[in-house]
XYZ file of C-alpha atoms in Angstrom:
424
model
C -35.863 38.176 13.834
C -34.901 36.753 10.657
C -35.348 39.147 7.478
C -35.549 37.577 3.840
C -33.191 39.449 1.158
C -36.197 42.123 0.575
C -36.999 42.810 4.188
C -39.907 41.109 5.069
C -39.443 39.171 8.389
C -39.076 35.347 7.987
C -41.497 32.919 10.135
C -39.921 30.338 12.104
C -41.814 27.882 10.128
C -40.105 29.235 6.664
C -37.112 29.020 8.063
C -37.329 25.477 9.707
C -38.917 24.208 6.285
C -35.116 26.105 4.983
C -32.972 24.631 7.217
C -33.962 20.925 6.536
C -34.164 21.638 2.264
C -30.634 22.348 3.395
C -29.677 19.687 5.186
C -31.607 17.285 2.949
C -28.710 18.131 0.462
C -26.459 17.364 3.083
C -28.627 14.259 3.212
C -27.633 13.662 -0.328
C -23.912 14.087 0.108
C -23.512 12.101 2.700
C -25.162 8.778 0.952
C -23.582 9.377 -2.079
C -20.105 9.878 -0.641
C -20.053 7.040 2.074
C -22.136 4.316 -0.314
C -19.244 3.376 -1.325
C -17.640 2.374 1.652
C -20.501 -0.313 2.431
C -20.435 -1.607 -1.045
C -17.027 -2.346 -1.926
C -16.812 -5.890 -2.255
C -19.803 -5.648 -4.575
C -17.660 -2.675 -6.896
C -14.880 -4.489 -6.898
C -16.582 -8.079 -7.944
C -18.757 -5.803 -10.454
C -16.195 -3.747 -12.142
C -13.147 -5.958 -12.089
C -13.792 -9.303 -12.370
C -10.890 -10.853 -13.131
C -9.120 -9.206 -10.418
C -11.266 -9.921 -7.812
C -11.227 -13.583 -8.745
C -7.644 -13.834 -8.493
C -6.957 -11.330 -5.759
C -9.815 -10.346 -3.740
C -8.199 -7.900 -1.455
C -6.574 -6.183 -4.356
C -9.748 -5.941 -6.111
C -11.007 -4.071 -3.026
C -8.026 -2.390 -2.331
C -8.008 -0.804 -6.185
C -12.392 -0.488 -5.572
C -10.972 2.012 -2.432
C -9.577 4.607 -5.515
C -13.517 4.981 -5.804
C -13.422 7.065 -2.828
C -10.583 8.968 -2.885
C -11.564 10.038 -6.405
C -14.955 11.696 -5.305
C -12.609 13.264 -2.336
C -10.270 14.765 -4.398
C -13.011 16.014 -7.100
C -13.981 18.022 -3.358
C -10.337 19.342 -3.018
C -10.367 20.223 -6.075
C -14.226 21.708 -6.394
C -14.346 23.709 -3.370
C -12.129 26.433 -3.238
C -12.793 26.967 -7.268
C -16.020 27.150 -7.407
C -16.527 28.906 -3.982
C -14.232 31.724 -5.240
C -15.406 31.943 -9.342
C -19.167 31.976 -8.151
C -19.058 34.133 -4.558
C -20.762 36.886 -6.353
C -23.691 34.693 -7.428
C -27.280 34.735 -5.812
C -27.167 32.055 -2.801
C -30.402 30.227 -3.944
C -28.572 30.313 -7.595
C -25.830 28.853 -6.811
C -27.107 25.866 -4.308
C -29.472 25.202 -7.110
C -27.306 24.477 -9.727
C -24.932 22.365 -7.432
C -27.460 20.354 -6.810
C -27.614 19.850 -10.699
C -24.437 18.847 -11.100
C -24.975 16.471 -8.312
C -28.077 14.679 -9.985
C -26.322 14.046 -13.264
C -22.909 13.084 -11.601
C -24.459 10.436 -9.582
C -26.630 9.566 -12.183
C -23.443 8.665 -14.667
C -22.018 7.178 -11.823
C -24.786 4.449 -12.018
C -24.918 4.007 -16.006
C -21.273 3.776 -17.270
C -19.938 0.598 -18.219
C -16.060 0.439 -16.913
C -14.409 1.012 -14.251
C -12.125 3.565 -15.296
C -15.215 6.023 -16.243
C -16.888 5.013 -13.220
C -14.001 6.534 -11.576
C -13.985 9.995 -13.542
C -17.726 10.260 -12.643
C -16.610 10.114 -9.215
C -14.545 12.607 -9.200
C -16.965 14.667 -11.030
C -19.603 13.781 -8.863
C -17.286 15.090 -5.825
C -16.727 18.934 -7.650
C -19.999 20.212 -6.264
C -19.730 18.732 -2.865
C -17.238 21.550 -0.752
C -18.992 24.815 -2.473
C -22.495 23.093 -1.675
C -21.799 22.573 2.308
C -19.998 25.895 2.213
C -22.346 28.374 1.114
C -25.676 26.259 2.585
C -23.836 26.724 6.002
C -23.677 30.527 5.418
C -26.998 30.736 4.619
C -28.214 28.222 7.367
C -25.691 30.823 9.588
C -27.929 34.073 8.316
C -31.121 32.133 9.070
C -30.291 31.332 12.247
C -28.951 34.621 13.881
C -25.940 36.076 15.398
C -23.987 33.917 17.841
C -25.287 30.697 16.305
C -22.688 30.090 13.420
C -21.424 26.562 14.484
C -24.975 25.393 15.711
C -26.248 26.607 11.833
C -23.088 24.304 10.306
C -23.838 21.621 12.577
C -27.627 21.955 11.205
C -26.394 21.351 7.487
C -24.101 18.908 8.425
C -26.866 17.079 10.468
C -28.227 15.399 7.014
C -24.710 14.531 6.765
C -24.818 12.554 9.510
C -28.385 11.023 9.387
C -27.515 9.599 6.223
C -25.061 7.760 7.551
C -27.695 6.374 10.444
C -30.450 6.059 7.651
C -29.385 6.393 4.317
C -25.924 5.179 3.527
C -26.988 1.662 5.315
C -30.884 1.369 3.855
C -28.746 2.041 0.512
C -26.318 0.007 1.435
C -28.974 -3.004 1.398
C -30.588 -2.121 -1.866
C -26.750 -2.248 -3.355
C -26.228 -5.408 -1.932
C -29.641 -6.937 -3.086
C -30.252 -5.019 -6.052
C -26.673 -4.228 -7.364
C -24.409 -1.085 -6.896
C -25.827 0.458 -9.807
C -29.488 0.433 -8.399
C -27.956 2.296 -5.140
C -26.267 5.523 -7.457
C -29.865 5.553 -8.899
C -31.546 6.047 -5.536
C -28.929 8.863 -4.764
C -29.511 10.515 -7.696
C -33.100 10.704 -7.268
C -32.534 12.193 -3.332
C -30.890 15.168 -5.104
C -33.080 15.666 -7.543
C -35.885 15.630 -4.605
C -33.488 18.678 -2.729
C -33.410 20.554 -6.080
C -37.373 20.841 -5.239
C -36.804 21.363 -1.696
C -34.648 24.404 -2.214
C -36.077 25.766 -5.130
C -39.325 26.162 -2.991
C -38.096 26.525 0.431
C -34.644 28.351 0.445
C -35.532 32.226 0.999
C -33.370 34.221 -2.085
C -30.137 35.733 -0.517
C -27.390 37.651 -2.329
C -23.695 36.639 -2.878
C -20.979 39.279 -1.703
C -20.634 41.841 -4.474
C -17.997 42.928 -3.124
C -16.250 39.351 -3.520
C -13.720 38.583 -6.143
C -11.484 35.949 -7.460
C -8.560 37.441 -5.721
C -10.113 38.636 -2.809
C -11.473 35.336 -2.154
C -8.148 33.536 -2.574
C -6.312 35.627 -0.398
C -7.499 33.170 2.504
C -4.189 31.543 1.045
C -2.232 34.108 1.919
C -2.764 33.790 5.784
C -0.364 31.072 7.624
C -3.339 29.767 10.225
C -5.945 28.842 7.036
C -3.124 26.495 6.195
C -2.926 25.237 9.789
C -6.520 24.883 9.908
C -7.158 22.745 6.346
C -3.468 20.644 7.431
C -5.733 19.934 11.263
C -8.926 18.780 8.572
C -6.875 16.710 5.954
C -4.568 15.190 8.074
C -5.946 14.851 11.649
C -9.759 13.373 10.472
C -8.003 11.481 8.215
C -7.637 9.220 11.194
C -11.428 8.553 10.974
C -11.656 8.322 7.351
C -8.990 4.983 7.310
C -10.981 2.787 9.535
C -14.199 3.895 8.215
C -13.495 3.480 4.501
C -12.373 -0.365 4.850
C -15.382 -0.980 7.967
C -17.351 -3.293 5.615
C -14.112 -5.870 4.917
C -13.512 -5.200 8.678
C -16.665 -5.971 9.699
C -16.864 -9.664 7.746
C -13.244 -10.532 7.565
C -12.151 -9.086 11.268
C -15.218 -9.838 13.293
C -16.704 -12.646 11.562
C -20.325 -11.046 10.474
C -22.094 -11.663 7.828
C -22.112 -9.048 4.598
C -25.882 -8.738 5.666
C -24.431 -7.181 9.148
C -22.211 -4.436 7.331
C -25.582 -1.752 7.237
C -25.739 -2.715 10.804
C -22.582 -1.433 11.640
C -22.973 1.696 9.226
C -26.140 2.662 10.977
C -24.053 2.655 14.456
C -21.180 4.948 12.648
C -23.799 7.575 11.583
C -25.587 7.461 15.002
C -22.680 8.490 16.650
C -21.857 10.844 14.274
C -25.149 12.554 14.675
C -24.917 12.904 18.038
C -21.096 14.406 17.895
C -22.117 16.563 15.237
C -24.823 18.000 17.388
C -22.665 18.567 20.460
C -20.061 19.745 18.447
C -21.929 22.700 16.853
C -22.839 23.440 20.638
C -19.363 22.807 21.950
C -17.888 25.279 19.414
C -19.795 28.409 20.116
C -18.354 28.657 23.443
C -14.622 27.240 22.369
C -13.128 26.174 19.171
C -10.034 25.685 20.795
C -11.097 23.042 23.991
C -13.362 21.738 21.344
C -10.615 20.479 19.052
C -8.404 19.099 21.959
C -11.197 17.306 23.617
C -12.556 15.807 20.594
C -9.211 15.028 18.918
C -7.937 13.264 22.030
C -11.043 11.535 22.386
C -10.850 10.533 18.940
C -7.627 9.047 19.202
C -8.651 6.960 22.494
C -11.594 5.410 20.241
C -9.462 4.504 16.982
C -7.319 2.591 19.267
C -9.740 0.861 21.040
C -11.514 -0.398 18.023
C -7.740 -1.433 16.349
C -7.818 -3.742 19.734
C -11.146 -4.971 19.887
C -12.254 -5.072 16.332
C -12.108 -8.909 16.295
C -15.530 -8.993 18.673
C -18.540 -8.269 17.574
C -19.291 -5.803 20.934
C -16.158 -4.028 20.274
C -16.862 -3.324 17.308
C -20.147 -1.673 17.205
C -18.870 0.278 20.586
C -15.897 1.202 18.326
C -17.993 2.271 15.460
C -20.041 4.635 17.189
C -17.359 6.766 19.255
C -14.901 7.103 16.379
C -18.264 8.370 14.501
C -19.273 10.222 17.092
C -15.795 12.249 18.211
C -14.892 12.754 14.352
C -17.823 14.299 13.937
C -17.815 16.750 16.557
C -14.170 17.861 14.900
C -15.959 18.747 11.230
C -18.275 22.186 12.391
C -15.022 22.986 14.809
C -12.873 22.809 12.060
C -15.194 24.514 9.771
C -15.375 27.041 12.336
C -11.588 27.770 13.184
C -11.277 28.107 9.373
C -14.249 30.773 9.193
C -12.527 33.342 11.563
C -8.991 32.330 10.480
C -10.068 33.678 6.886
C -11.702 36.396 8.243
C -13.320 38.524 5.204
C -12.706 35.293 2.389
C -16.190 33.944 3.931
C -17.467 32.092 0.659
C -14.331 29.978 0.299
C -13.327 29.475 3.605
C -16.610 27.792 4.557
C -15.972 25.473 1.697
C -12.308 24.752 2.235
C -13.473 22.685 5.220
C -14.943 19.792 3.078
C -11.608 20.266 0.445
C -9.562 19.935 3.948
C -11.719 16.717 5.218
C -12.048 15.160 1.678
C -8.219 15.366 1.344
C -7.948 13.296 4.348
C -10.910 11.107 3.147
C -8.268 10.513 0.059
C -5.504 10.244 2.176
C -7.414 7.674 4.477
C -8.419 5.650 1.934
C -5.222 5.226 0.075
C -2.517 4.651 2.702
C -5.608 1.999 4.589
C -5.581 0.712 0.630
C -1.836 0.373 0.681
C -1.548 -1.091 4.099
C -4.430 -4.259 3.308
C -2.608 -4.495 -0.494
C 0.964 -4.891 1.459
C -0.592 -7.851 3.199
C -0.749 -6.331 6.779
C -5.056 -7.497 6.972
C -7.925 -5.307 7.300
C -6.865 -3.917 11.215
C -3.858 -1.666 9.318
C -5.819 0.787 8.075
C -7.411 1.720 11.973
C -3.836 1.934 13.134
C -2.460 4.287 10.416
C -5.752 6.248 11.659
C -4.361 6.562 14.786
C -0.949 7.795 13.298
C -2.905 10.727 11.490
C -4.701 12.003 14.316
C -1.987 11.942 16.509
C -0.585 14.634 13.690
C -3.818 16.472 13.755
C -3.219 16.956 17.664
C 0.379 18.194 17.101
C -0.802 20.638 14.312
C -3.829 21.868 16.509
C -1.380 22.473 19.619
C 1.286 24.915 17.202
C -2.043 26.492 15.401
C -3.407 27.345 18.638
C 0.095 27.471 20.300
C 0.866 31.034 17.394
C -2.374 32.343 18.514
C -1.052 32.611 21.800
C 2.135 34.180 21.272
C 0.347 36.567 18.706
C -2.364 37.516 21.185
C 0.888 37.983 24.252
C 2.202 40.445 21.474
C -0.733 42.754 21.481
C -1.379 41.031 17.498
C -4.732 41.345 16.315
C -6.475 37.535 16.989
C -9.771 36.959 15.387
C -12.320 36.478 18.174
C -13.642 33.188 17.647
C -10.733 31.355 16.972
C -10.302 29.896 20.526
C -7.825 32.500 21.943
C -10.084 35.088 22.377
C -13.914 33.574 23.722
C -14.887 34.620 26.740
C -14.872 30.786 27.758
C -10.774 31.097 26.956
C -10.241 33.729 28.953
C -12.204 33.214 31.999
């Protein structure tokens, strides 16, 4: 049974109606960070003109600092305002996030230039790691003990669906109604989850026992550093093809720019469905999890660096790099949980600093590769360079676990050495 913060049992109704206020923010997040990557060609023609009439793919290559401005307003967002604010009432703090959010987006849409446009992204990205971090503890406390990952995996889940519903439907307006009309629409889907929460989110306290320091002593321990290298370097192997998929899609495969939400929706399908099995995958085993999915993942990027040029590969491509990436994010958020062990506020958000740092990372080198004049396939194949690192830093993460646990050193359960699953 689920208790509210004064004692009185929750109904499963309340806390259904909780969850999905939740992951409607995660809804939220997830259009207004991936819009981008659908609507590039339109930034780039919009905001630099000139450029993009004499150099096209440098136009889009420069419209790809878009995106890894938001992701490093996330690096930088997270782990600061997960540790100032741990003390803070739950409800509080997700509330005025989601403020932050609204207006962020909402400059996004109105300023003129390029150049602000870019500082509202990175504004607009501050909120994003301390919002997924402490909705996932409270979608954790709502849904019991043993259920951590499936309770990330339930905020991340509006994550994913906008990238099956929102990010492409948005993706259209953009394209038929201009950019600016899109930033508007995901402005008004947070200021719809600021009503969700404020009436559905049960009030839970922050830690009072947290502090600054205490918080950022998560810094202190070798394997959180493992974990958030895994995150920023390893998925960003999925963020470098999916950044660039709309130029891929029209210039690679030969669809039209009315095709691109098409291939989006495919992305966030399989990205649903490897978010879901990943929550499930990672209460029995971070550790498998990780290999399986990061091995997987590499299979996928390489098959869609081969086949991109057909239409079939393509969308086959698109939905099992979506769908094996995905399963990685509550894993890694996960791993980083018990690896922290009593820093709970900001190691739930250092996930999101950890995959937006590879989001940057991505999108830059992908930008770099297309700008050098190596065409729109680059980008997939410097993916597959990046996870290939993730897998090497997984294997020496796990691989001190071991040796630690062989040495009678304390292991946090959870982290993949010590589940039952492991062992047996």
């Amino acid at each position: 049974m689920t208790l509210a913060a004064d004692g009185t049992a929750l109904s499963p109704a309340r806390i259904r109606f909780a969850l999905l206020a939740l992951a409607l923010g995660g809804f939220g997040i997830g259009s207004t960070e991936f819009v981008a990557m659908g609507l590039l060609p339109n930034l780039a023609s919009d905001l630099m003109p000139g450029l993009y009439a004499s150099d096209t793919e440098g136009a889009i290559a420069q419209a790809g600092w878009l995106i890894s401005a938001y992701a490093l307003g996330v690096v930088v967002g997270a782990p600061t305002i997960a540790a100032f604010a741990a003390r803070w009432p739950r409800k509080k703090l997700l509330l005025a996030l989601l403020t932050a959010f609204t207006l962020a987006t909402l400059a996004s849409a109105l300023l003129p230039t390029f150049g602000w446009v870019l500082v509202a992204r990175f504004v607009a990205g501050l909120p994003h790691g301390a919002y997924f971090g402490i909705a996932s503890l409270v979608a954790a406390k709502l849904m019991g003990p043993g259920k951590r990952a499936r309770g990330v995996a339930f905020v991340l889940s509006g994550l994913t669906i906008a990238n099956v519903i929102g990010v492409p439907s948005i993706t259209w307006l953009g394209q038929v109604a201009g950019w600016r009309i899109a930033y508007i629409a995901v402005a008004a889907i947070f200021a719809l989850t600021f009503v969700a929460v404020a009436l559905a989110v049960p009030w839970q306290p922050g830690n009072p026992q947290a502090t600054m320091r205490n918080e950022l002593r998560a810094f202190t321990r070798l394997q959180v550093w493992f974990a958030l290298a895994i995150g920023a370097i390893g998925f960003g192997g999925f963020f470098a093809a999916y950044a660039y998929i709309a130029p891929i899609a029209t210039d690679v495969a030969g669809l039209p720019a009315a095709f691109v939400p098409f291939v989006l929706v495919v992305f966030g399908l399989g990205m649903t469905a490897g978010n879901i099995v990943g929550g499930h995958m990672a209460d029995r085993s971070v550790r498998r999890t990780m290999y399986v999915c990061f091995v997987l993942l590499l299979l996928a990027l390489v098959g869609l660096a081969l086949t991109a040029s057909s239409i079939a590969g393509l969308f086959i491509g698109a939905f099992l790099v979506g769908g094996f990436s995905s399963a990685l994010s509550p894993t890694i958020q996960t791993r980083l949980m018990d690896v922290a062990r009593d820093s709970q506020s900001i190691a739930a958000a250092l996930n999101h600093s950890a995959l937006n740092i590879g989001n940057a990372l991505g999108a830059f080198l992908g930008g770099l590769a297309i700008a050098g004049g190596l065409g729109y396939v680059a980008p997939i194949w410097i993916g597959v360079v990046l996870t290939i690192a993730g897998i090497i830093l997984a294997v020496v993460s796990f691989g001190i676990d071991r040796s630690r646990r062989v040495r009678g050193v304390d292991v946090p359960y959870g982290t993949g050495a010590l589940t039952s699953v492991d062992v047996a």
